[in-house]
Coordinates of C-alpha atoms and ligand atoms in Angstrom, one line a residue:
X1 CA 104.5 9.8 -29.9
X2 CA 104.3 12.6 -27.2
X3 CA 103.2 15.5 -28.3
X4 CA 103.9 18.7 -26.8
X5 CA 100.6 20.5 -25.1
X6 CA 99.3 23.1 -26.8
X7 CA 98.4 26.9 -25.8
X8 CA 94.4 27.2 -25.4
X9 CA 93.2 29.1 -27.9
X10 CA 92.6 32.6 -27.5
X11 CA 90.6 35.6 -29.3
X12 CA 93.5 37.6 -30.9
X13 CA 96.2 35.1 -30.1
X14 CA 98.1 33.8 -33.1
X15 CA 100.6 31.5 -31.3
X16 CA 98.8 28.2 -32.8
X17 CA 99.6 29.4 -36.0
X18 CA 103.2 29.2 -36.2
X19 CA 103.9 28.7 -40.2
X20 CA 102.1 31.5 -40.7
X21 CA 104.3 34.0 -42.6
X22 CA 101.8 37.0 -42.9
X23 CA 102.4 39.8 -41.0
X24 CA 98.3 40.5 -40.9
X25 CA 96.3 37.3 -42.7
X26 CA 93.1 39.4 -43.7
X27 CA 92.0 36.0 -46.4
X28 CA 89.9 33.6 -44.0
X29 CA 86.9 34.7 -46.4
X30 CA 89.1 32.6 -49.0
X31 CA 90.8 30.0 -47.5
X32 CA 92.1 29.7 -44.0
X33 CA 95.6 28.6 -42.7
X34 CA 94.9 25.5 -40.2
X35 CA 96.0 25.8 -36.5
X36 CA 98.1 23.5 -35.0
X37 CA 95.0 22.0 -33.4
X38 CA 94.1 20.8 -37.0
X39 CA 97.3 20.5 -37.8
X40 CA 98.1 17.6 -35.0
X41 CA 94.2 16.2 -35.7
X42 CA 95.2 14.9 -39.6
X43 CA 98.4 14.0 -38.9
X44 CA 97.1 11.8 -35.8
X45 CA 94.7 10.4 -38.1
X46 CA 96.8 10.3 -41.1
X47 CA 99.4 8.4 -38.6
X48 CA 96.8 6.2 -37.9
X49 CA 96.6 4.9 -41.4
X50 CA 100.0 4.3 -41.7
X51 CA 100.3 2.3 -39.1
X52 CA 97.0 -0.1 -38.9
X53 CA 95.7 0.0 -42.3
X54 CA 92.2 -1.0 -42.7
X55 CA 92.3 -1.3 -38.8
X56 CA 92.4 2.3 -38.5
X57 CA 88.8 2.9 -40.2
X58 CA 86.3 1.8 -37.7
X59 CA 87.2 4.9 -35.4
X60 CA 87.1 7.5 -38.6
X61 CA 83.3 6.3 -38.2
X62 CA 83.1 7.4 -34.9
X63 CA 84.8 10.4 -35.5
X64 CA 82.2 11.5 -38.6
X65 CA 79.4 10.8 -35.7
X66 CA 81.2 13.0 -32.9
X67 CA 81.7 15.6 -35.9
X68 CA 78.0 15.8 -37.2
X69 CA 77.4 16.3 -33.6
X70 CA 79.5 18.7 -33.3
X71 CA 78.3 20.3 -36.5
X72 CA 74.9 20.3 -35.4
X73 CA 75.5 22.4 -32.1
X74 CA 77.0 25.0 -34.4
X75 CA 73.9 25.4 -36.4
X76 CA 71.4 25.0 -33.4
X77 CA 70.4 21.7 -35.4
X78 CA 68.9 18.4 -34.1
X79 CA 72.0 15.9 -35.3
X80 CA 69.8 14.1 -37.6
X81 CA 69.4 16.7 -40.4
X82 CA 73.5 17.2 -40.6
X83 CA 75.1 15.5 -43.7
X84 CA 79.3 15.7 -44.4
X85 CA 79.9 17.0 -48.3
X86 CA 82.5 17.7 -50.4
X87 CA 82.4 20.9 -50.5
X88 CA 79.4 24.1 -51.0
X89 CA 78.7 23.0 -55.0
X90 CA 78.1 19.2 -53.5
X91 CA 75.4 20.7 -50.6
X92 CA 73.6 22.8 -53.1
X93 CA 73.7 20.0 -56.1
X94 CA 72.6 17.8 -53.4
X95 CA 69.1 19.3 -52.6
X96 CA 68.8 20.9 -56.3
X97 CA 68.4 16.8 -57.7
X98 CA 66.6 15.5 -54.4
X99 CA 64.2 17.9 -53.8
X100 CA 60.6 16.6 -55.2
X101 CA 60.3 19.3 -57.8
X102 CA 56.5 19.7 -60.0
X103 CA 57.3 20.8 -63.4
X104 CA 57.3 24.9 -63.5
X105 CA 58.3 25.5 -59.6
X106 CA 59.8 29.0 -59.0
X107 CA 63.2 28.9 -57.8
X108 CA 64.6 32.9 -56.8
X109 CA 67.9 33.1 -56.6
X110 CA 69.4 36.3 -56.4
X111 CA 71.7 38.4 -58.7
X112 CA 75.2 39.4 -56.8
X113 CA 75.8 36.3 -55.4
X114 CA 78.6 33.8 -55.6
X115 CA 78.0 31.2 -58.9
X116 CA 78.3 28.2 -56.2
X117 CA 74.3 28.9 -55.4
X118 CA 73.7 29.4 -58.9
X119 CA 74.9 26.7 -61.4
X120 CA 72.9 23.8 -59.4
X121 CA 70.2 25.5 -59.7
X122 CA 70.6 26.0 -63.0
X123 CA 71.2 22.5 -64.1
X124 CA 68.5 21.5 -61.9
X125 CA 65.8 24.3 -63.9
X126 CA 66.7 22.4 -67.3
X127 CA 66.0 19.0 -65.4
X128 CA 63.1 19.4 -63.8
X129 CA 61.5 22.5 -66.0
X130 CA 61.8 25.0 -63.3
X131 CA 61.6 28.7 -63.8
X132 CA 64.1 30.7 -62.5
X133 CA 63.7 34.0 -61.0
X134 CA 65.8 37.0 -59.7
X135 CA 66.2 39.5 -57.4
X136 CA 69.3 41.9 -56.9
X137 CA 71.4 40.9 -53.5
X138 CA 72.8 44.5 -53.2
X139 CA 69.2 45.9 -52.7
X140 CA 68.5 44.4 -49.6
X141 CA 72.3 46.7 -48.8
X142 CA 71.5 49.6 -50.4
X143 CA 67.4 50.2 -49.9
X144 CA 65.7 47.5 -48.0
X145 CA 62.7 48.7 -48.1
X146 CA 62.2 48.8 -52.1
X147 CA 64.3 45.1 -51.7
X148 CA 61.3 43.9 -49.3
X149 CA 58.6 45.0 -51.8
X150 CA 60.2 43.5 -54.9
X151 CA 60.9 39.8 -52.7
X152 CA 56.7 40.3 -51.3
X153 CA 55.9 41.0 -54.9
X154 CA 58.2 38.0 -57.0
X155 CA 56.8 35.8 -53.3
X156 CA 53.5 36.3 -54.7
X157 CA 54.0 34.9 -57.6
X158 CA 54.2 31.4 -56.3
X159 CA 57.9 30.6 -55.3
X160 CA 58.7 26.9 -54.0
X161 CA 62.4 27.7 -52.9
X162 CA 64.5 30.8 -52.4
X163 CA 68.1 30.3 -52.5
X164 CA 70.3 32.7 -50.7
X165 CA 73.7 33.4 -49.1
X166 CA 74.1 33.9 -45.3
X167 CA 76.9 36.8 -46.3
X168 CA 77.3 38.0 -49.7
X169 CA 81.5 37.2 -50.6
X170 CA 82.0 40.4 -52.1
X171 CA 80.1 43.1 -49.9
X172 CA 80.4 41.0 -46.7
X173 CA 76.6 42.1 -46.5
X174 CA 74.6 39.6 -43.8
X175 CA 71.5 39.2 -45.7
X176 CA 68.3 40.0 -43.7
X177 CA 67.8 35.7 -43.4
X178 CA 65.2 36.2 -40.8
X179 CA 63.2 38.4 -42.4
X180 CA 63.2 37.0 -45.7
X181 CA 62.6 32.9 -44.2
X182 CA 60.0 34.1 -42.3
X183 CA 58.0 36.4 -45.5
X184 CA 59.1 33.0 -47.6
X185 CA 57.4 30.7 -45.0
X186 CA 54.3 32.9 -45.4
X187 CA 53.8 32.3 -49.0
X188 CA 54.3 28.6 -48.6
X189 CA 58.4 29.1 -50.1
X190 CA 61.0 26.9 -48.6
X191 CA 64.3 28.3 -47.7
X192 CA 68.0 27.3 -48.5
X193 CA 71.6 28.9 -47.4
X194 CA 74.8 28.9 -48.9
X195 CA 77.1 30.0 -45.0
X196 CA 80.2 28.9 -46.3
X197 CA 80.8 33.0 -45.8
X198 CA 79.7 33.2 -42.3
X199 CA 79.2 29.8 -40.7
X200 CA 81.7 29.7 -37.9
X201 CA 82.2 33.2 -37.3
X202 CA 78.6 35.3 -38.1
X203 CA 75.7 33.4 -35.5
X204 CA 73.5 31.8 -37.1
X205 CA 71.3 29.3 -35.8
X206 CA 68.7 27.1 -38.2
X207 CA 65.5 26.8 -35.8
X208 CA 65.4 30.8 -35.4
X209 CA 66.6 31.9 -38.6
X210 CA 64.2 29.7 -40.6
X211 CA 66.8 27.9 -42.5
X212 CA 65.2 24.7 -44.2
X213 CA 68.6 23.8 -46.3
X214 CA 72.0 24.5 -45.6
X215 CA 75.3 24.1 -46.8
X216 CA 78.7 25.2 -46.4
X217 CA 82.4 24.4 -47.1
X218 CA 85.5 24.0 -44.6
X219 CA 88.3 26.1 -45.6
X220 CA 87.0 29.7 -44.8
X221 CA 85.2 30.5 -41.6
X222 CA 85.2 27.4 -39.9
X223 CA 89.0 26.5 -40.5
X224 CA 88.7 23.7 -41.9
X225 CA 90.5 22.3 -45.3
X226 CA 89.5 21.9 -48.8
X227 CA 87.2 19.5 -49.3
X228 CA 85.0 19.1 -46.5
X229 CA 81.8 20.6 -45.6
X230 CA 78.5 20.1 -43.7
X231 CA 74.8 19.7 -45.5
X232 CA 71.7 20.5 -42.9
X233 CA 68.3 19.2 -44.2
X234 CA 65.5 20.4 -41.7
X235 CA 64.5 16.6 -40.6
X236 CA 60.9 17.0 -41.4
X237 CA 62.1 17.6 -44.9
X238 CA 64.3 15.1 -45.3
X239 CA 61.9 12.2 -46.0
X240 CA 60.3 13.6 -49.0
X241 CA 63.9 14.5 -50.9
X242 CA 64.5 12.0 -54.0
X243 CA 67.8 10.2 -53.2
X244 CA 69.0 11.0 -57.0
X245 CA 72.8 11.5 -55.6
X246 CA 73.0 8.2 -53.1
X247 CA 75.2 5.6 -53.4
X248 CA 76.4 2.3 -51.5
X249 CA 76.8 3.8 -48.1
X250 CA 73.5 5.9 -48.4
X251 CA 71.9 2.8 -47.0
X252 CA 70.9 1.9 -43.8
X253 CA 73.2 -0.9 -42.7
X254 CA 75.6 -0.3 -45.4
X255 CA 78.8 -1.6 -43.7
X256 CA 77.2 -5.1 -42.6
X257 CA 78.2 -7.3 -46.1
X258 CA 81.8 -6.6 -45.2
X259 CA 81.9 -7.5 -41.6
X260 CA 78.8 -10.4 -40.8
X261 CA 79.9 -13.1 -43.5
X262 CA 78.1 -14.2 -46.4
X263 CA 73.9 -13.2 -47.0
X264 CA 74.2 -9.6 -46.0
X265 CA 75.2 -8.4 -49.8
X266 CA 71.6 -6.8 -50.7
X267 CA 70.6 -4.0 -52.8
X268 CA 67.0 -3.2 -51.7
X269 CA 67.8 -1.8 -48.0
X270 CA 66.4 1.3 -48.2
X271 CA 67.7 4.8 -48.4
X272 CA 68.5 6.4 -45.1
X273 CA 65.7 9.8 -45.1
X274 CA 68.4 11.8 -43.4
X275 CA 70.5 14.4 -44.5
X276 CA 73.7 12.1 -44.4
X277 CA 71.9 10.2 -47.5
X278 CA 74.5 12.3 -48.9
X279 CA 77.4 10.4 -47.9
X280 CA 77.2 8.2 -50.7
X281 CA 81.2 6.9 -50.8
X282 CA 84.3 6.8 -49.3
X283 CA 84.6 10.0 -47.3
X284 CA 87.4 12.4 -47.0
X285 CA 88.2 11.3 -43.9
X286 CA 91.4 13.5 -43.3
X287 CA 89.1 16.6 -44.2
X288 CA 87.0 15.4 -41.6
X289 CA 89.6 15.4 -38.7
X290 CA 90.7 18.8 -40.1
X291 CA 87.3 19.7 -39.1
X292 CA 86.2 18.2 -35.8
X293 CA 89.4 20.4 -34.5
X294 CA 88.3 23.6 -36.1
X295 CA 84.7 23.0 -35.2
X296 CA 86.0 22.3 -31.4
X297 CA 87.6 26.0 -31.5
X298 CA 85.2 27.8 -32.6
X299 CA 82.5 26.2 -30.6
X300 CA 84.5 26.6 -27.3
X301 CA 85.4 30.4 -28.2
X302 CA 81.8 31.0 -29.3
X303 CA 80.6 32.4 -32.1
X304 CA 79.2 35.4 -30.8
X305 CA 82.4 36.3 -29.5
X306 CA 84.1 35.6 -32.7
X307 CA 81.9 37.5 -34.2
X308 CA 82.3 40.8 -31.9
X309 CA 86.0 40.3 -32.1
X310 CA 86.3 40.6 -35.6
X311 CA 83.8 43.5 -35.5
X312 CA 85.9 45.4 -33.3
X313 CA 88.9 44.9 -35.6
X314 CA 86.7 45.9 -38.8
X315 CA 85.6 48.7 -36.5
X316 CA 89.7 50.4 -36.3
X317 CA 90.2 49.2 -39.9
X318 CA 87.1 50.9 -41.8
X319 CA 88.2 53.7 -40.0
X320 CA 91.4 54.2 -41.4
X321 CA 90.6 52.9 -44.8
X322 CA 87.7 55.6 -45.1
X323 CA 90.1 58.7 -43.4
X324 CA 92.3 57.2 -46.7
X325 CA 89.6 57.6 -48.9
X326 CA 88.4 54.0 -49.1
X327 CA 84.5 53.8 -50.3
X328 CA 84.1 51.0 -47.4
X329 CA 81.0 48.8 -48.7
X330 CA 80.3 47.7 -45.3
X331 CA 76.5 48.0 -44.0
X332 CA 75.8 50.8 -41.5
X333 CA 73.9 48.8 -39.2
X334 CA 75.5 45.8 -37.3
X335 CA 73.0 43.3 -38.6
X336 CA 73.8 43.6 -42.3
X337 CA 77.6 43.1 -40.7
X338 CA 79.4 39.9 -41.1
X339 CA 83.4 39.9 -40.6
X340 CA 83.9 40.6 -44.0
X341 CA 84.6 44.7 -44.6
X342 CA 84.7 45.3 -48.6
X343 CA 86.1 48.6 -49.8
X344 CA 86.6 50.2 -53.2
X345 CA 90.0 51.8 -54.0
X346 CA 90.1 55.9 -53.6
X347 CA 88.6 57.4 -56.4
X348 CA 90.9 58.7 -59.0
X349 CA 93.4 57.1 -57.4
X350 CA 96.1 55.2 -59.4
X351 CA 95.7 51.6 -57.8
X352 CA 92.8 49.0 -58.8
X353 CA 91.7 46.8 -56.2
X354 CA 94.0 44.1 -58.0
X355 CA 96.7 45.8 -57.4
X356 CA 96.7 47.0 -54.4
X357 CA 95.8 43.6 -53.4
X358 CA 99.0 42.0 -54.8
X359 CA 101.1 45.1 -53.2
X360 CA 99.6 44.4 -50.0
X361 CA 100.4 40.9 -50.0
X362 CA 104.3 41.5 -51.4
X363 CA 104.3 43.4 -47.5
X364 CA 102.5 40.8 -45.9
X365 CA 98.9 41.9 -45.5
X366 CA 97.2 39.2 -47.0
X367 CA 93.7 39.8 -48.7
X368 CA 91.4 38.7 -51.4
X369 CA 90.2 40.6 -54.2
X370 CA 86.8 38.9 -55.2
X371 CA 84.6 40.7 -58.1
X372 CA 86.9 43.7 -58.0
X373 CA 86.3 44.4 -54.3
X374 CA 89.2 44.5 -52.0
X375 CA 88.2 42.5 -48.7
X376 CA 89.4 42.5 -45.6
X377 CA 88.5 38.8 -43.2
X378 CA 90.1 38.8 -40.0
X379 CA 88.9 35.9 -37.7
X380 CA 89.6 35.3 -34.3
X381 CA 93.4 34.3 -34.2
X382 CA 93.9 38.3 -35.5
X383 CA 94.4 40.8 -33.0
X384 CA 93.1 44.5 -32.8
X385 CA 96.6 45.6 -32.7
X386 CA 97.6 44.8 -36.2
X387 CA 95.3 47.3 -37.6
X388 CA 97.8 50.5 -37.1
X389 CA 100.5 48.3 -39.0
X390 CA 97.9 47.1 -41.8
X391 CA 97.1 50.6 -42.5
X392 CA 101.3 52.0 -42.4
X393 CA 101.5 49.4 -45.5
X394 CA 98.6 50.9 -46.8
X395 CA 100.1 53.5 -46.8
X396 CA 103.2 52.3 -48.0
X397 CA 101.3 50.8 -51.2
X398 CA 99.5 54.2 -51.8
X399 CA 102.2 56.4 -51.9
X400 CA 104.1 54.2 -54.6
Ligands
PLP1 C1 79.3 32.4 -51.1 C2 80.2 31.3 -51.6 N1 79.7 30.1 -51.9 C3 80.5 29.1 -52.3 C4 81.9 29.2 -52.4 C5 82.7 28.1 -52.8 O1 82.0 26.9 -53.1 P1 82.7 25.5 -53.0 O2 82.9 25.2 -51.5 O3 81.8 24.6 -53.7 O4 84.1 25.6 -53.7 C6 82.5 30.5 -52.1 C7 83.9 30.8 -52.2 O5 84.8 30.1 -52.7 C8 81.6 31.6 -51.7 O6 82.1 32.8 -51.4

């Protein structure tokens, strides 16, 4: 079939979303609609299927090595330490049951952040007998200097990992990774990211930032769909991690017992000591289309640019909210800043953040209301232009 070219796409530029019915879509740090790009990439590959079967298969192979590829130029990663997952639970549950734990290793996590970099851990402390520690998120925001004395003082205590979010999903604070990789480094601590709230829109880049482990889902910042997401293992690392979660395909030379004939059905081939150990079965291959597309977008707008875009379009929006009475929880300086702006309601106001969400999104400004914050997510398709229109509904919703 032949399809119709599509537009380029273009910082503020919505025609490749064409379903989309919101008049302002201010929810890409909850899920994100899929341009046409993806749109026509699963349906090509979904068309695929339905015509050639089990024929069809042998390029979804190539496509998972084009997309790891292109995964690994958006994290500034050598190929070989990028793995596809499920989702941000399956990354972090991933290294929590591989990594060679000794009974009583520290793990600090920190208080504030989403339970997806908490429960593995968890799980993994009654395991393996690790101790768990904690530091507040929100102090690194509020007084960084008393949060860098408390992380130099709980570093000192002996910490093997510290797990922490690139952007926290409430605050939309960018957590001070640098700083904190580099003092974990120093005390012998390795150092693992959850970027499903940044990665594709906030630069980030593994080598400098002194990321060890990484994960991140699909459906928010890079575009992506449900159930899909990328796994980065620095390579060095990789060999030492106990392949607890393989399975068949986690081999090298998986594949060749059902294409070479009869002798090739082993189980001893080893383990591959890459990050992709992780792709243990059948993967979600459609989710994996979805993804080369959205990765492709955001790799040829750059993220930089994405990222200043959305900054400039946060920039009007805190503005307004605050002149409204807003308590915007956004950080003052631009590196605390992702493209997330949190605010709290006006005080003594009659609305909660719940319900001025909902009112918002009967008028078509469409946000997210995590942990009683009302966020705001714009991402490159939004343009600068919506904001006086965002804030005349605000209005709207206030005065009711
Ligand atoms: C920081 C953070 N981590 C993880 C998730 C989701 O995890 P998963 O991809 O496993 O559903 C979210 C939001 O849904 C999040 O905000």
């Amino acid at each position: 079939m032949n399809e119709a070219p599509l537009a380029a796409p273009s910082l503020g530029d919505r025609s490749l979303f064409p379903s989309l019915t919101a008049r302002a879509y201010l929810a890409h740090a909850a899920i994100s609609p899929p341009s046409l790009l993806v749109e026509r990439a699963v349906t090509q590959a979904f068309g695929a299927y339905a015509a050639r079967g089990a024929l069809a298969f042998g390029a979804t192979v190539e496509q998972r090595g084009r997309l790891r590829a292109s995964l690994a130029a958006l994290l500034g990663a050598d190929v070989a330490g990028v793995g596809l997952v499920p989702n941000t639970s399956a990354g972090v549950t991933d290294v929590a049951l591989c990594l060679p734990w000794r009974e009583g290793d520290r793990v600090l996590l920190f208080e504030g952040e989403f339970p997806a970099n908490v429960t593995a851990w968890q799980r993994a402390a009654e395991l393996f007998a690790l101790e768990l520690l904690w530091l507040p998120a929100d102090l690194f925001r509020t007084d960084p200097t008393r949060a860098f004395e408390a992380l130099a003082h709980t570093l000192s205590k002996g910490v093997r990992l510290v797990a922490l979010s690139q952007v926290q999903f409430q605050t939309g604070f960018r957590m001070p990774l640098r700083e904190i990789a580099a003092r974990a480094h120093a005390q012998g601590a390795e150092v693992f990211v959850d970027a499903i709230q940044g990665l594709g829109a906030v630069p980030l880049d593994v080598a400098l930032d002194g990321v060890d482990y990484l994960t991140s889902g699909s459906h928010k910042w890079l575009m992506g769909t449900e159930g899909c997401g990328v796994l980065y293992v620095r390579p060095e690392l990789a060999p030492a991690l106990r392949p607890h979660v393989a399975g068949w395909l986690s081999h090298e030379d998986a594949f060749r017992f059902l294409v070479e004939g009869p002798g090739h059905l082993r189980y001893d081939r080893p383990v591959r000591k890459r990050a992709d150990l992780v792709e243990g079965g059948t993967p979600n291959t459609l989710g994996c289309y979805a993804l080369e597309a959205s990765v492709g977008v955001l790799l040829s707008l750059g993220v930089d640019r994405i990222y200043a875009h959305a900054n400039g379009y946060l920039d009007a929006l805190e503005a307004g909210l605050v002149a409204r009475g807003f308590e915007s929880l956004r950080a003052k300086r631009p590196e605390g800043r992702s493209c997330i702006l949190g605010v709290r309601p006006p005080a003594g106001g009659r609305h909660s953040a719940p319900t001025l969400q909902r009112a918002l999104g009967e008028r078509g400004v469409v946000t997210s209301v995590p942990d009683g914050v009302l966020r705001f997510a714009p991402h490159w398709p939004n343009d600068p232009r919506e904001v006086p229109d965002v804030l005349s509904v605000v209005d709207a919703v206030l005065a009711t």
